[in-house]
Coordinates of C-alpha atoms and ligand atoms in Angstrom, one line a residue:
X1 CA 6.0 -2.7 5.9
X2 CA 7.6 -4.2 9.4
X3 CA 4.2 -5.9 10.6
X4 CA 6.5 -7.6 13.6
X5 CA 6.5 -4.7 15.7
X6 CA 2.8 -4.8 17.0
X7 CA 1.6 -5.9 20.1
X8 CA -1.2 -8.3 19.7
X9 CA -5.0 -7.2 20.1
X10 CA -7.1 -10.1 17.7
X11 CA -8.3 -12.9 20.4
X12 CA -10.7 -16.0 18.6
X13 CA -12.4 -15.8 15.8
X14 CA -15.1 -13.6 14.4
X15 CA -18.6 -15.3 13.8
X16 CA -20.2 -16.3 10.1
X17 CA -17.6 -18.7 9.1
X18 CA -17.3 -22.4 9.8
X19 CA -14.0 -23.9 10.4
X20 CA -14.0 -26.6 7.5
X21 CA -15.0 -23.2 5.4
X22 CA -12.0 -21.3 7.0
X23 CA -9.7 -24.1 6.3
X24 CA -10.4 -24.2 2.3
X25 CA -10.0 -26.7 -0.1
X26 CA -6.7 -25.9 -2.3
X27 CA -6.3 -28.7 -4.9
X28 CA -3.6 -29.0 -7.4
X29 CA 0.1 -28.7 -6.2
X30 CA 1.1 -25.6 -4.5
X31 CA 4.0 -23.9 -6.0
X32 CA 5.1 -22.2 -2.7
X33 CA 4.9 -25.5 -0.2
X34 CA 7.1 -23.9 2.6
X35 CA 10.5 -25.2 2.7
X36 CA 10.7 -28.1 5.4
X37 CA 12.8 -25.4 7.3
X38 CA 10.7 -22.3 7.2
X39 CA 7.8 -21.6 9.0
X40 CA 4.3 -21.9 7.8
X41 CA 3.8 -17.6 7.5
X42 CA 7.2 -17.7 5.1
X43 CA 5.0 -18.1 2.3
X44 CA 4.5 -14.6 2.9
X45 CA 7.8 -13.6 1.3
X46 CA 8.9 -17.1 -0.6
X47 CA 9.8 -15.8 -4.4
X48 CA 7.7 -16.6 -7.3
X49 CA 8.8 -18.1 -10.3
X50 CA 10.3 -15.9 -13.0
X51 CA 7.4 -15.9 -15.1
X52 CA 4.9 -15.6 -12.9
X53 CA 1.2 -17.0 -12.8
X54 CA -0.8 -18.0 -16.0
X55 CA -4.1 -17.2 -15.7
X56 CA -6.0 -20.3 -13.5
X57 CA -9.5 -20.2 -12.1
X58 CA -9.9 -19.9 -8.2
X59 CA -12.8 -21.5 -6.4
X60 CA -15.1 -20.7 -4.7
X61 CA -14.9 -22.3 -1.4
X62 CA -17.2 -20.1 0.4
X63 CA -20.4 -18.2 0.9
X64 CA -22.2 -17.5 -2.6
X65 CA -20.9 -14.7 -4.9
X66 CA -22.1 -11.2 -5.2
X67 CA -24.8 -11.2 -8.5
X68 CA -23.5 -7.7 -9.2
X69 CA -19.6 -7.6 -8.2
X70 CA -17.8 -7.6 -11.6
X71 CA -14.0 -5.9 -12.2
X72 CA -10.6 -6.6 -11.8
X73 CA -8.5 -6.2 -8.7
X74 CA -4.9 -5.4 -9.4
X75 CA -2.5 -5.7 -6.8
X76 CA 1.3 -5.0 -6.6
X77 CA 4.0 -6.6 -4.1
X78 CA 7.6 -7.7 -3.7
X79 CA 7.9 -11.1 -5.6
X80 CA 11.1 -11.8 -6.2
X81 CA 13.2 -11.6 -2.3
X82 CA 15.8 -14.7 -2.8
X83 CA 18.6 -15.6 -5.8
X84 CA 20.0 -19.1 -4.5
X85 CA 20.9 -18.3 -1.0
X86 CA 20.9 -14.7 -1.3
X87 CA 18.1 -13.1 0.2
X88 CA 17.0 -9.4 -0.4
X89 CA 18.4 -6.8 2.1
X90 CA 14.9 -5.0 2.4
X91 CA 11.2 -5.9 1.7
X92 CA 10.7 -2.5 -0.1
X93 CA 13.2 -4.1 -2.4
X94 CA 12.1 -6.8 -3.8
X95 CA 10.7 -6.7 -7.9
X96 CA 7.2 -5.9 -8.3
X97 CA 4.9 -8.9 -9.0
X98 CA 2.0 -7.4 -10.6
X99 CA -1.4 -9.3 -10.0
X100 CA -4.3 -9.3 -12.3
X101 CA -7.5 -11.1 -10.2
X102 CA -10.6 -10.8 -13.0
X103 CA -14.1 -11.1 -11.2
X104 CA -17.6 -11.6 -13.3
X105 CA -20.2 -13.8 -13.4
X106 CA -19.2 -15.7 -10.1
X107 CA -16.0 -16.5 -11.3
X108 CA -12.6 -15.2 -10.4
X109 CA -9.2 -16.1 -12.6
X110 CA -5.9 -14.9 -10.9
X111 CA -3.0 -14.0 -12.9
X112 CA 0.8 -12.5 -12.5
X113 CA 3.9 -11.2 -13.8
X114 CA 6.8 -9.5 -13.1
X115 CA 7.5 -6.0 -14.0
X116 CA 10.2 -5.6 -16.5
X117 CA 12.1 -3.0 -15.1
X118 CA 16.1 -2.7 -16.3
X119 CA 16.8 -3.7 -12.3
X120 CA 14.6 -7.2 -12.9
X121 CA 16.0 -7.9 -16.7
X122 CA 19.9 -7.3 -14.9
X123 CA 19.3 -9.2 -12.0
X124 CA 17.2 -12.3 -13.9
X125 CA 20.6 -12.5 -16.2
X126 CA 23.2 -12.5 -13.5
X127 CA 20.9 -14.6 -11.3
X128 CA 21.2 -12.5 -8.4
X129 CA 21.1 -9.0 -6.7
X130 CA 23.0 -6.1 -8.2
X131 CA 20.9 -2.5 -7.7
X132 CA 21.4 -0.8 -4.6
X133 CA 17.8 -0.1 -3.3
X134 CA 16.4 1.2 0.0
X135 CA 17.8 -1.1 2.3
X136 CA 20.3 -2.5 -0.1
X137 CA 24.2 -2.1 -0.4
X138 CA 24.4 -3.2 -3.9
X139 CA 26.6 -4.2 -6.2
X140 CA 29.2 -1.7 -6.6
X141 CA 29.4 -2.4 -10.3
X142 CA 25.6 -2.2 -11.2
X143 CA 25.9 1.1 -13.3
X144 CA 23.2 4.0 -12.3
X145 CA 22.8 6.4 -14.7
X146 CA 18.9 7.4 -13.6
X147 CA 16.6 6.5 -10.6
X148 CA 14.6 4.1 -13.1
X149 CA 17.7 1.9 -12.7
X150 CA 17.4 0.9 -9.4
X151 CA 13.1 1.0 -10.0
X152 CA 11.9 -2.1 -8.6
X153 CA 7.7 -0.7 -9.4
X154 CA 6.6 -3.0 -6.6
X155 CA 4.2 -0.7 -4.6
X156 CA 1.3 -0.4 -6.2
X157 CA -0.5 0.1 -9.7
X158 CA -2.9 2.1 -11.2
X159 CA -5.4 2.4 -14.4
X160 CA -4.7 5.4 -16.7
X161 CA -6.2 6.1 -19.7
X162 CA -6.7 2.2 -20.7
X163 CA -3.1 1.7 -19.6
X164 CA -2.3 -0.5 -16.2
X165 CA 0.8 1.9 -14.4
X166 CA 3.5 -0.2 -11.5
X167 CA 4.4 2.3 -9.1
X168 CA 7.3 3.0 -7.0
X169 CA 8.0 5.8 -4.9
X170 CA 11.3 7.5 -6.4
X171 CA 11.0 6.6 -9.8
X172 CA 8.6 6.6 -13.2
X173 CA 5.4 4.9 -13.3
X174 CA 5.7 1.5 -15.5
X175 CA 3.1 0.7 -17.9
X176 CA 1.7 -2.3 -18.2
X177 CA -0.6 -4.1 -20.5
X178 CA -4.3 -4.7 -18.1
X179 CA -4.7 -7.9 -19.6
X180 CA -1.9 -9.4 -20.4
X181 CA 0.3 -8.0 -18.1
X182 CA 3.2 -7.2 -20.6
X183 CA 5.6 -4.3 -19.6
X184 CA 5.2 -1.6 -22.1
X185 CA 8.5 0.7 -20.3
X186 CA 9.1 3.5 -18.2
X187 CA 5.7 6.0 -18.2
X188 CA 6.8 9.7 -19.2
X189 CA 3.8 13.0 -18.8
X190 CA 6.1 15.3 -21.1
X191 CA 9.2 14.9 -23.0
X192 CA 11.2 17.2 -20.7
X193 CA 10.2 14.5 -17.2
X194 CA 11.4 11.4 -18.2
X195 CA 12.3 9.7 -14.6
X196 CA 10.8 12.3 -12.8
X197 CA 9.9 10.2 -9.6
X198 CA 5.6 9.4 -9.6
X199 CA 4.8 8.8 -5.8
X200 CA 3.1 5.2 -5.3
X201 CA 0.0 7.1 -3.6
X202 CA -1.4 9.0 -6.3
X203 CA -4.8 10.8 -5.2
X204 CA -8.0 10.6 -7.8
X205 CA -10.8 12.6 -7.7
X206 CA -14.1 11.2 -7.9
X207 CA -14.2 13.1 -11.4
X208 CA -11.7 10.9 -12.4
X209 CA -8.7 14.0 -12.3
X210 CA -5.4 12.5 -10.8
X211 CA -3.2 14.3 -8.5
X212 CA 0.5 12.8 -7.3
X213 CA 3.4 14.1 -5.6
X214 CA 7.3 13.6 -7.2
X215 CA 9.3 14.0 -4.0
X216 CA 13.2 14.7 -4.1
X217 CA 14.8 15.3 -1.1
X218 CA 13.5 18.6 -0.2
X219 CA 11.6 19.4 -3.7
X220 CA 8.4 18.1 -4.6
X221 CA 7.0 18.2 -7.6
X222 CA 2.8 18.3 -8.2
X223 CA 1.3 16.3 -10.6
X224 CA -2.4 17.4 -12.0
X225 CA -3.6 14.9 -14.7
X226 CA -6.6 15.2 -16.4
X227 CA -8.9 12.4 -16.7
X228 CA -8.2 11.5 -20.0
X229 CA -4.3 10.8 -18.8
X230 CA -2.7 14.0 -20.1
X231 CA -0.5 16.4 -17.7
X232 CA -2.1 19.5 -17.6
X233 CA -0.1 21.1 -14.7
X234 CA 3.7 20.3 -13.0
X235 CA 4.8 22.3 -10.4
X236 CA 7.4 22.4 -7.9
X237 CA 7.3 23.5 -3.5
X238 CA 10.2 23.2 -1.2
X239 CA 8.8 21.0 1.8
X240 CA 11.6 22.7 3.6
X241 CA 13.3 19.4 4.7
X242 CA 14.5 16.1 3.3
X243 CA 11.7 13.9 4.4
X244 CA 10.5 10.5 3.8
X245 CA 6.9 10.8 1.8
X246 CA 5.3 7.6 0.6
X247 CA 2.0 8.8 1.3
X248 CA 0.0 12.2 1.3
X249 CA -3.6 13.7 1.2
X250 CA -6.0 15.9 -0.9
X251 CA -9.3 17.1 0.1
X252 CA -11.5 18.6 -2.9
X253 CA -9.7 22.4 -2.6
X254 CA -6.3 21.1 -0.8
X255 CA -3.2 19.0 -1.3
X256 CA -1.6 18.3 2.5
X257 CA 2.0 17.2 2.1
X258 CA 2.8 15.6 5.7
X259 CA 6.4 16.1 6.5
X260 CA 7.4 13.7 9.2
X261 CA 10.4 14.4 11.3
X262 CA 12.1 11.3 9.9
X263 CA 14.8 13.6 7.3
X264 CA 17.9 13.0 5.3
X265 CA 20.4 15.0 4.4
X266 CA 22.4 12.7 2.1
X267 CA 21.4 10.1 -0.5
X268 CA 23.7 6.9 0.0
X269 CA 22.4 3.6 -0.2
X270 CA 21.2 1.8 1.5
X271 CA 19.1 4.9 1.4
X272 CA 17.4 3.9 4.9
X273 CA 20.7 4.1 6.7
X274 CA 20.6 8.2 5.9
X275 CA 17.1 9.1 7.8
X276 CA 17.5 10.3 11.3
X277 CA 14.4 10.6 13.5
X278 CA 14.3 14.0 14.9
X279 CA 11.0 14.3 17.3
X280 CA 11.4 17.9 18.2
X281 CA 10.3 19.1 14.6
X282 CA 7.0 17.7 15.0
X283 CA 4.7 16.5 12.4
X284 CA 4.4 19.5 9.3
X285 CA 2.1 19.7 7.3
X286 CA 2.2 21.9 4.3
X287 CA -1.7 22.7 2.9
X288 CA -1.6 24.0 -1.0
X289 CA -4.3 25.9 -2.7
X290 CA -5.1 23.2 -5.6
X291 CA -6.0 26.4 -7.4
X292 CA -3.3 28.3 -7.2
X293 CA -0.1 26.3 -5.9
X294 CA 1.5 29.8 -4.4
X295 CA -1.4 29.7 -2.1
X296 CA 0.5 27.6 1.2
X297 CA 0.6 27.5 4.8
X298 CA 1.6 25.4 7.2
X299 CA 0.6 23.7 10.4
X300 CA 2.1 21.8 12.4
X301 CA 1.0 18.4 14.4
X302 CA 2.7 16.4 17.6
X303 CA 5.7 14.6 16.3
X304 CA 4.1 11.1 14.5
X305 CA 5.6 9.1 11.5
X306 CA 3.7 7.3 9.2
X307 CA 2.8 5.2 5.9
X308 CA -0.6 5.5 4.8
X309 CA -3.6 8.3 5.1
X310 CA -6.9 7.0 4.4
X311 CA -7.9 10.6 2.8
X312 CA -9.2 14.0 3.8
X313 CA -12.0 16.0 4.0
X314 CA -13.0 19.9 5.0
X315 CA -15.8 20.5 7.2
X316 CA -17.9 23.7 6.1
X317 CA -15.6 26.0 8.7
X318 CA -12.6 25.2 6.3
X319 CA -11.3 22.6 9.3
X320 CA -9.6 19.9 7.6
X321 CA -9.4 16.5 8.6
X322 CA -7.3 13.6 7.5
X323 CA -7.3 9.6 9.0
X324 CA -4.2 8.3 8.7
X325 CA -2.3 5.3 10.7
X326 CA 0.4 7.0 12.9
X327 CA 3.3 5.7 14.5
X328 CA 5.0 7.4 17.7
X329 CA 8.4 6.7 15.8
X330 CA 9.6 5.0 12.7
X331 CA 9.3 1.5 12.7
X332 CA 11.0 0.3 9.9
X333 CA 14.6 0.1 10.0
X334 CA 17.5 -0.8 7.9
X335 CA 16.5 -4.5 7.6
X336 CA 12.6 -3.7 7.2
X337 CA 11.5 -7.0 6.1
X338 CA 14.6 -8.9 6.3
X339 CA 14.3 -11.6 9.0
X340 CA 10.8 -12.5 7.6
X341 CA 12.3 -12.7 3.9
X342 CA 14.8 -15.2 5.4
X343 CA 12.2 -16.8 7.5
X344 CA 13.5 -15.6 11.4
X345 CA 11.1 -13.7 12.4
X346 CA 10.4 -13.9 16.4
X347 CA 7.3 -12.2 17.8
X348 CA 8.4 -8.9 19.3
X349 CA 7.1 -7.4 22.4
X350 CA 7.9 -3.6 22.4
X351 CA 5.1 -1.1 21.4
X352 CA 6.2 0.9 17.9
X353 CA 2.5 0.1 17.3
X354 CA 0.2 2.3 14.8
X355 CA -2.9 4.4 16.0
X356 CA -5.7 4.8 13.5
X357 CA -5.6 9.0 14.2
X358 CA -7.8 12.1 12.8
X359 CA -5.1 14.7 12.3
X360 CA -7.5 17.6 12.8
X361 CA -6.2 20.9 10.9
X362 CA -8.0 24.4 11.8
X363 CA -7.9 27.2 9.6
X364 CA -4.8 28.5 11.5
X365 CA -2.7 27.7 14.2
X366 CA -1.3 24.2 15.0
X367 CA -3.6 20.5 14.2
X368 CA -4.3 18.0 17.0
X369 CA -4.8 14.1 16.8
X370 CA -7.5 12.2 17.6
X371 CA -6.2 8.5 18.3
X372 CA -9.0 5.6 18.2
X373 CA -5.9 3.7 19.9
X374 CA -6.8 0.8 17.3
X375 CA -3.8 -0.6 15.8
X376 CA -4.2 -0.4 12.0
X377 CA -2.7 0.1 9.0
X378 CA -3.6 0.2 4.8
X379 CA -6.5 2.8 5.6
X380 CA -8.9 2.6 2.6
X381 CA -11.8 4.4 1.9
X382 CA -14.7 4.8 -0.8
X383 CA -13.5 6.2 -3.5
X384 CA -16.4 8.0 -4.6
X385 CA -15.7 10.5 -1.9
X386 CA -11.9 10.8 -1.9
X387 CA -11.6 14.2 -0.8
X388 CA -15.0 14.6 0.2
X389 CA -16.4 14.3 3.6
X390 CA -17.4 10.5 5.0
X391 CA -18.1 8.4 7.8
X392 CA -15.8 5.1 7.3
X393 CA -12.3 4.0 7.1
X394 CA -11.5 0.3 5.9
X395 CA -8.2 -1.0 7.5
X396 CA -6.4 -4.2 9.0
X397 CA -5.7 -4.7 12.2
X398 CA -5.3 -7.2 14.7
X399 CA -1.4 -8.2 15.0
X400 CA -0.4 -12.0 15.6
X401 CA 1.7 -13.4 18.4
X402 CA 2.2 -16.1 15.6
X403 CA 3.2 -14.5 11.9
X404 CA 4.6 -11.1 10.9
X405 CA 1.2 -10.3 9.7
X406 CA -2.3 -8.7 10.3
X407 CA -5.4 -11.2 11.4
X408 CA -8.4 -9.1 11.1
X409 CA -10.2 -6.5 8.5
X410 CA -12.1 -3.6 10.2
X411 CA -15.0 -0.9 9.0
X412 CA -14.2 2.5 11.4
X413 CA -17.3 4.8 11.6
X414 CA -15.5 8.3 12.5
X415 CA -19.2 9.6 13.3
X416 CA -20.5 7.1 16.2
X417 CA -17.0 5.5 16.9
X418 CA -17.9 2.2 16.2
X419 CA -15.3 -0.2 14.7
X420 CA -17.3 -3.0 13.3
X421 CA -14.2 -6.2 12.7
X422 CA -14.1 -9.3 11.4
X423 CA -10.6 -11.7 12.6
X424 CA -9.7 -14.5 10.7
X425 CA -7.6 -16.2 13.1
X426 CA -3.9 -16.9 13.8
X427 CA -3.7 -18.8 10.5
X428 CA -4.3 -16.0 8.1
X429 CA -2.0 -13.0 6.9
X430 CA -4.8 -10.3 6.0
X431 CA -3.9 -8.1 2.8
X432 CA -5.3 -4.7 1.9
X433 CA -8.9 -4.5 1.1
X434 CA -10.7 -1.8 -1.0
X435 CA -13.7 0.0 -1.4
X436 CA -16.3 -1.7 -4.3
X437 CA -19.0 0.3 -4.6
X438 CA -22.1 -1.7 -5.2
X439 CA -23.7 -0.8 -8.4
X440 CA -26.4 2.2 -8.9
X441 CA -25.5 2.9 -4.9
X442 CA -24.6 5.9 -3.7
X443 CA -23.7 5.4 0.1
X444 CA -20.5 3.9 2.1
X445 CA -22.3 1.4 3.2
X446 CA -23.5 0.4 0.0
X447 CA -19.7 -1.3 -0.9
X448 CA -17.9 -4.6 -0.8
X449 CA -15.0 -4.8 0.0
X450 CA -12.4 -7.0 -1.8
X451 CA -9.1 -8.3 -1.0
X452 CA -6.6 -11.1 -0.3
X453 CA -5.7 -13.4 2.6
X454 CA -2.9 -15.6 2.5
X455 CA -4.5 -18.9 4.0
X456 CA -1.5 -20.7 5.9
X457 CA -3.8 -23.6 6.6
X458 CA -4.5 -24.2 2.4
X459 CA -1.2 -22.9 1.5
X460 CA -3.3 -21.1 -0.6
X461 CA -4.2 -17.0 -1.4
X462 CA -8.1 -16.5 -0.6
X463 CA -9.3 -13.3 -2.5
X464 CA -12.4 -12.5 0.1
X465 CA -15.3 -10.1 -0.4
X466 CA -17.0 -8.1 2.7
X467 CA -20.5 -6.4 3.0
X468 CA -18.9 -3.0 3.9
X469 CA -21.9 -2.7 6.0
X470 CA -21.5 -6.1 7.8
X471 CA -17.8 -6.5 7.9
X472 CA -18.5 -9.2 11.5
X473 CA -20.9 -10.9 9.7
X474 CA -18.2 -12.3 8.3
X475 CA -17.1 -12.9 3.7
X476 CA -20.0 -12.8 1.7
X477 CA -17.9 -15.2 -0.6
X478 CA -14.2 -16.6 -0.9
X479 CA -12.2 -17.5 -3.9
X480 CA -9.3 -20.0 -3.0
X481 CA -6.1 -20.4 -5.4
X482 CA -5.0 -23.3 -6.2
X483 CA -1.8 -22.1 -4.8
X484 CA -0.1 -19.3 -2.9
X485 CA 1.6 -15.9 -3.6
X486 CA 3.7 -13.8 -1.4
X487 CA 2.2 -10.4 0.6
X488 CA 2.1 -7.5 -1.3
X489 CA 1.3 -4.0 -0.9
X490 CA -1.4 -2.2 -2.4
X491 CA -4.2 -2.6 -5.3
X492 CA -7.2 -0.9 -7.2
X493 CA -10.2 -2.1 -8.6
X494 CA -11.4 -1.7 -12.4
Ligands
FE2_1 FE1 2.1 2.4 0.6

């Protein structure tokens, strides 16, 4: 995601934490010491080595950890961005580091490793770029036979039945061993759909019942998966338009495919260069009977493009409502990513900023936004009540005048309109966070929240945990690395 394009809102630095405590105390040699030519925030995007991180304690540099906060937190990012002095085109591009950060009895122990998708194993061989990807050329000679050729499973992961899955958006699922971190190969839901694309944002039900989207071009296909990971349903809509889909939403009797008036109408790569913005189509959005997937209609929205939803709910009158982090226009372009992969980023100054926005859907008849006007983006929420009607969305905001990246995590309460934030400072890059419900809890409130902060001041990755309930109080607890590890992109907790 092109974090550059913000305008800056964080200002100082949120109470609870005390600057020795904020600075941490990395020991041991950092891996990704920024070159003497790059700037400090280049960490971000340096590349890892080829085989990744071997499982290492963190330490815990701050606050005291939570007695009952025990799982795993497995994230997934773009770790490989440079071959010599080549540099990948595109963040979305990069090979997907998969991170594996094991939490129990106060401790935490971070590992990573590389998915082994046919694009990595080709490009680790010739020691530099060859697939064509979504804001790469290619090599010309790179054979494509299948989507799963150019499948660089850097976007996110997921646990099914026992088995750890690297998601990308256009092709399969890679499985992965959860402990080890071993590739296992391309994940297939039936014999006849192997490289059927899996979308990166599959939806779960609090039941445990999986629902995901395989987009191509104008034809979407609907996954249902039961909870114990088999297919029980694959069906196919026309969206009626090429458009780009990374994200969707599902409330507990609807799937809501948002089609943003950002379209193709070819399939060339760089695949970026091919989607035209075309504002007067508005935002669609196509609601589907989970029951019956004949069962459609359509609203339709002021024209917005976006990432990420949060999730939606229905309200008793069948209104629907989905949170989402909404952009007046696209802001990520053919070279999404690229000056910070090469370290020449500037601050920017124009005002493609998001808007954390309720798209509110009636029964019939077009949906209207309400914007909070808070710039945001990875909405989380509890996933006990994905689909179900809440009060909170988790995000990051806060853009920097001084790094490509977000400064501050924030709790959004969509019933009083408070926003309760906590900002780390100029020196930190702020990574998704995600709902941890607290055990034998029941409530929002009752959650941690867990995630990463790249630490530009330790040259270190902090993984930090939130009271969801006091998120300006400041971390209940830090783990520092003894080292750092580039931005990624999304996670889920075990
Ligand atoms: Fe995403």
């Amino acid at each position: 995601m092109d974090f550059s394009r913000r305008t800056f809102i964080g200002t100082g630095l949120g109470a609870g934490l005390t600057t020795a405590a904020l600075a941490g105390c990395a020991t041991g040699a950092n891996f990704a010491a920024s070159e003497p030519k790059m700037p400090s925030w280049h960490l971000g995007y340096k590349t890892v080595p080829a085989g990744g991180f071997d499982p290492a304690p963190m330490q815990l540099v701050y606050g005291k950890a939570p007695a009952g906060l025990s799982g795993t937190l497995y994230r997934n990012g773009p770790g490989q961005m440079q071959y010599g002095d080549q540099y990948a085109s595109h963040w979305f591009d990069g090979d997907g580091l998969v991170h594996r950060i094991a939490i129990g009895d106060g401790q935490a122990v971070h590992s990573a490793r590389f998915v082994q998708t046919p694009k990595r194993v080709e490009e680790q061989a010739a020691s530099k770029f060859l697939a064509p990807g979504f804001g790469t050329v290619g090599d010309p000679s790179y054979p494509v036979q299948s989507s799963d050729d150019v499948n660089s499973a850097n976007t996110s992961v997921m646990m099914m039945d026992g088995e750890l899955l690297a998601l990308w958006e256009a092709g399969s699922a890679f499985r992965m061993d959860p402990v080890t971190l071993e590739t296992k190969g391309p994940k297939s839901f039936r014999n006849d759909m192997k490289g059927m694309p899996f979308l990166a944002h599959p939806k779960r039900e609090p039941d445990g019942r999986v629902w995901n989207l395989a987009v191509a071009g104008n034809r979407v296909g609907i996954y249902r998966i039961g909870t114990g990971g088999a297919l029980e349903d694959f069906g196919m809509v026309d969206i009626g338009a090429a458009a780009y889909i990374h994200d969707w939403a599902m409330t507990e009797r609807h799937l809501i495919i948002m089609v943003q008036p950002w379209v193709t109408d070819r399939q060339i790569p760089p695949f970026i260069d091919s989607y035209k913005w075309r504002p007067q189509d508005g935002l669609k959005l196509l609601i589907i009977d989970k029951n019956d997937l004949t069962k459609r209609r359509w609203s339709q929205a002021p024209a917005r493009a976006f990432y990420h939803t949060g999730a939606a709910w229905e309200e008793s009158d069948g209104t629907i409502k989905i949170d989402a982090a909404l952009y007046k226009e696209p802001v990520l372009g053919k070279d999404g990513g690229g000056p910070e992969i090469r370290g020449e980023w500037t601050p920017q100054n124009d005002d493609l900023v998001s808007d954390l926005t309720m798209i509110v859907v009636p029964t019939s008849g077009d949906a209207h936004l309400i914007e909070t006007g808070m710039i945001c983006e990875f909405p989380q929420v509890d996933p006990r009540l994905h689909g179900l009607p809440r009060k909170l969305t988790a995000v990051l905001s806060g853009n920097s005048p001084l790094t490509p990246g977000l400064t501050s995590v924030s709790v959004h309460n969509w019933e009083n309109g408070h926003t309760d934030t906590f900002n780390f400072g100029l020196d930190r890059m702020v990574e998704e966070f995600l709902f941890v419900p607290k055990p034998g809890s029941t409530k929002e409130r009752d959650s941690w929240l867990v995630g990463p902060v790249l630490n530009l001041k330790a040259k270190a990755t902090d993984i930090c945990v939130f009271d969801a309930a006091n998120v300006s109080d400041g971390p209940v607890c830090i783990w520092q690395a003894d080292y750092s590890w580039p931005l990624g992109f999304h996670g889920t907790w075990a």
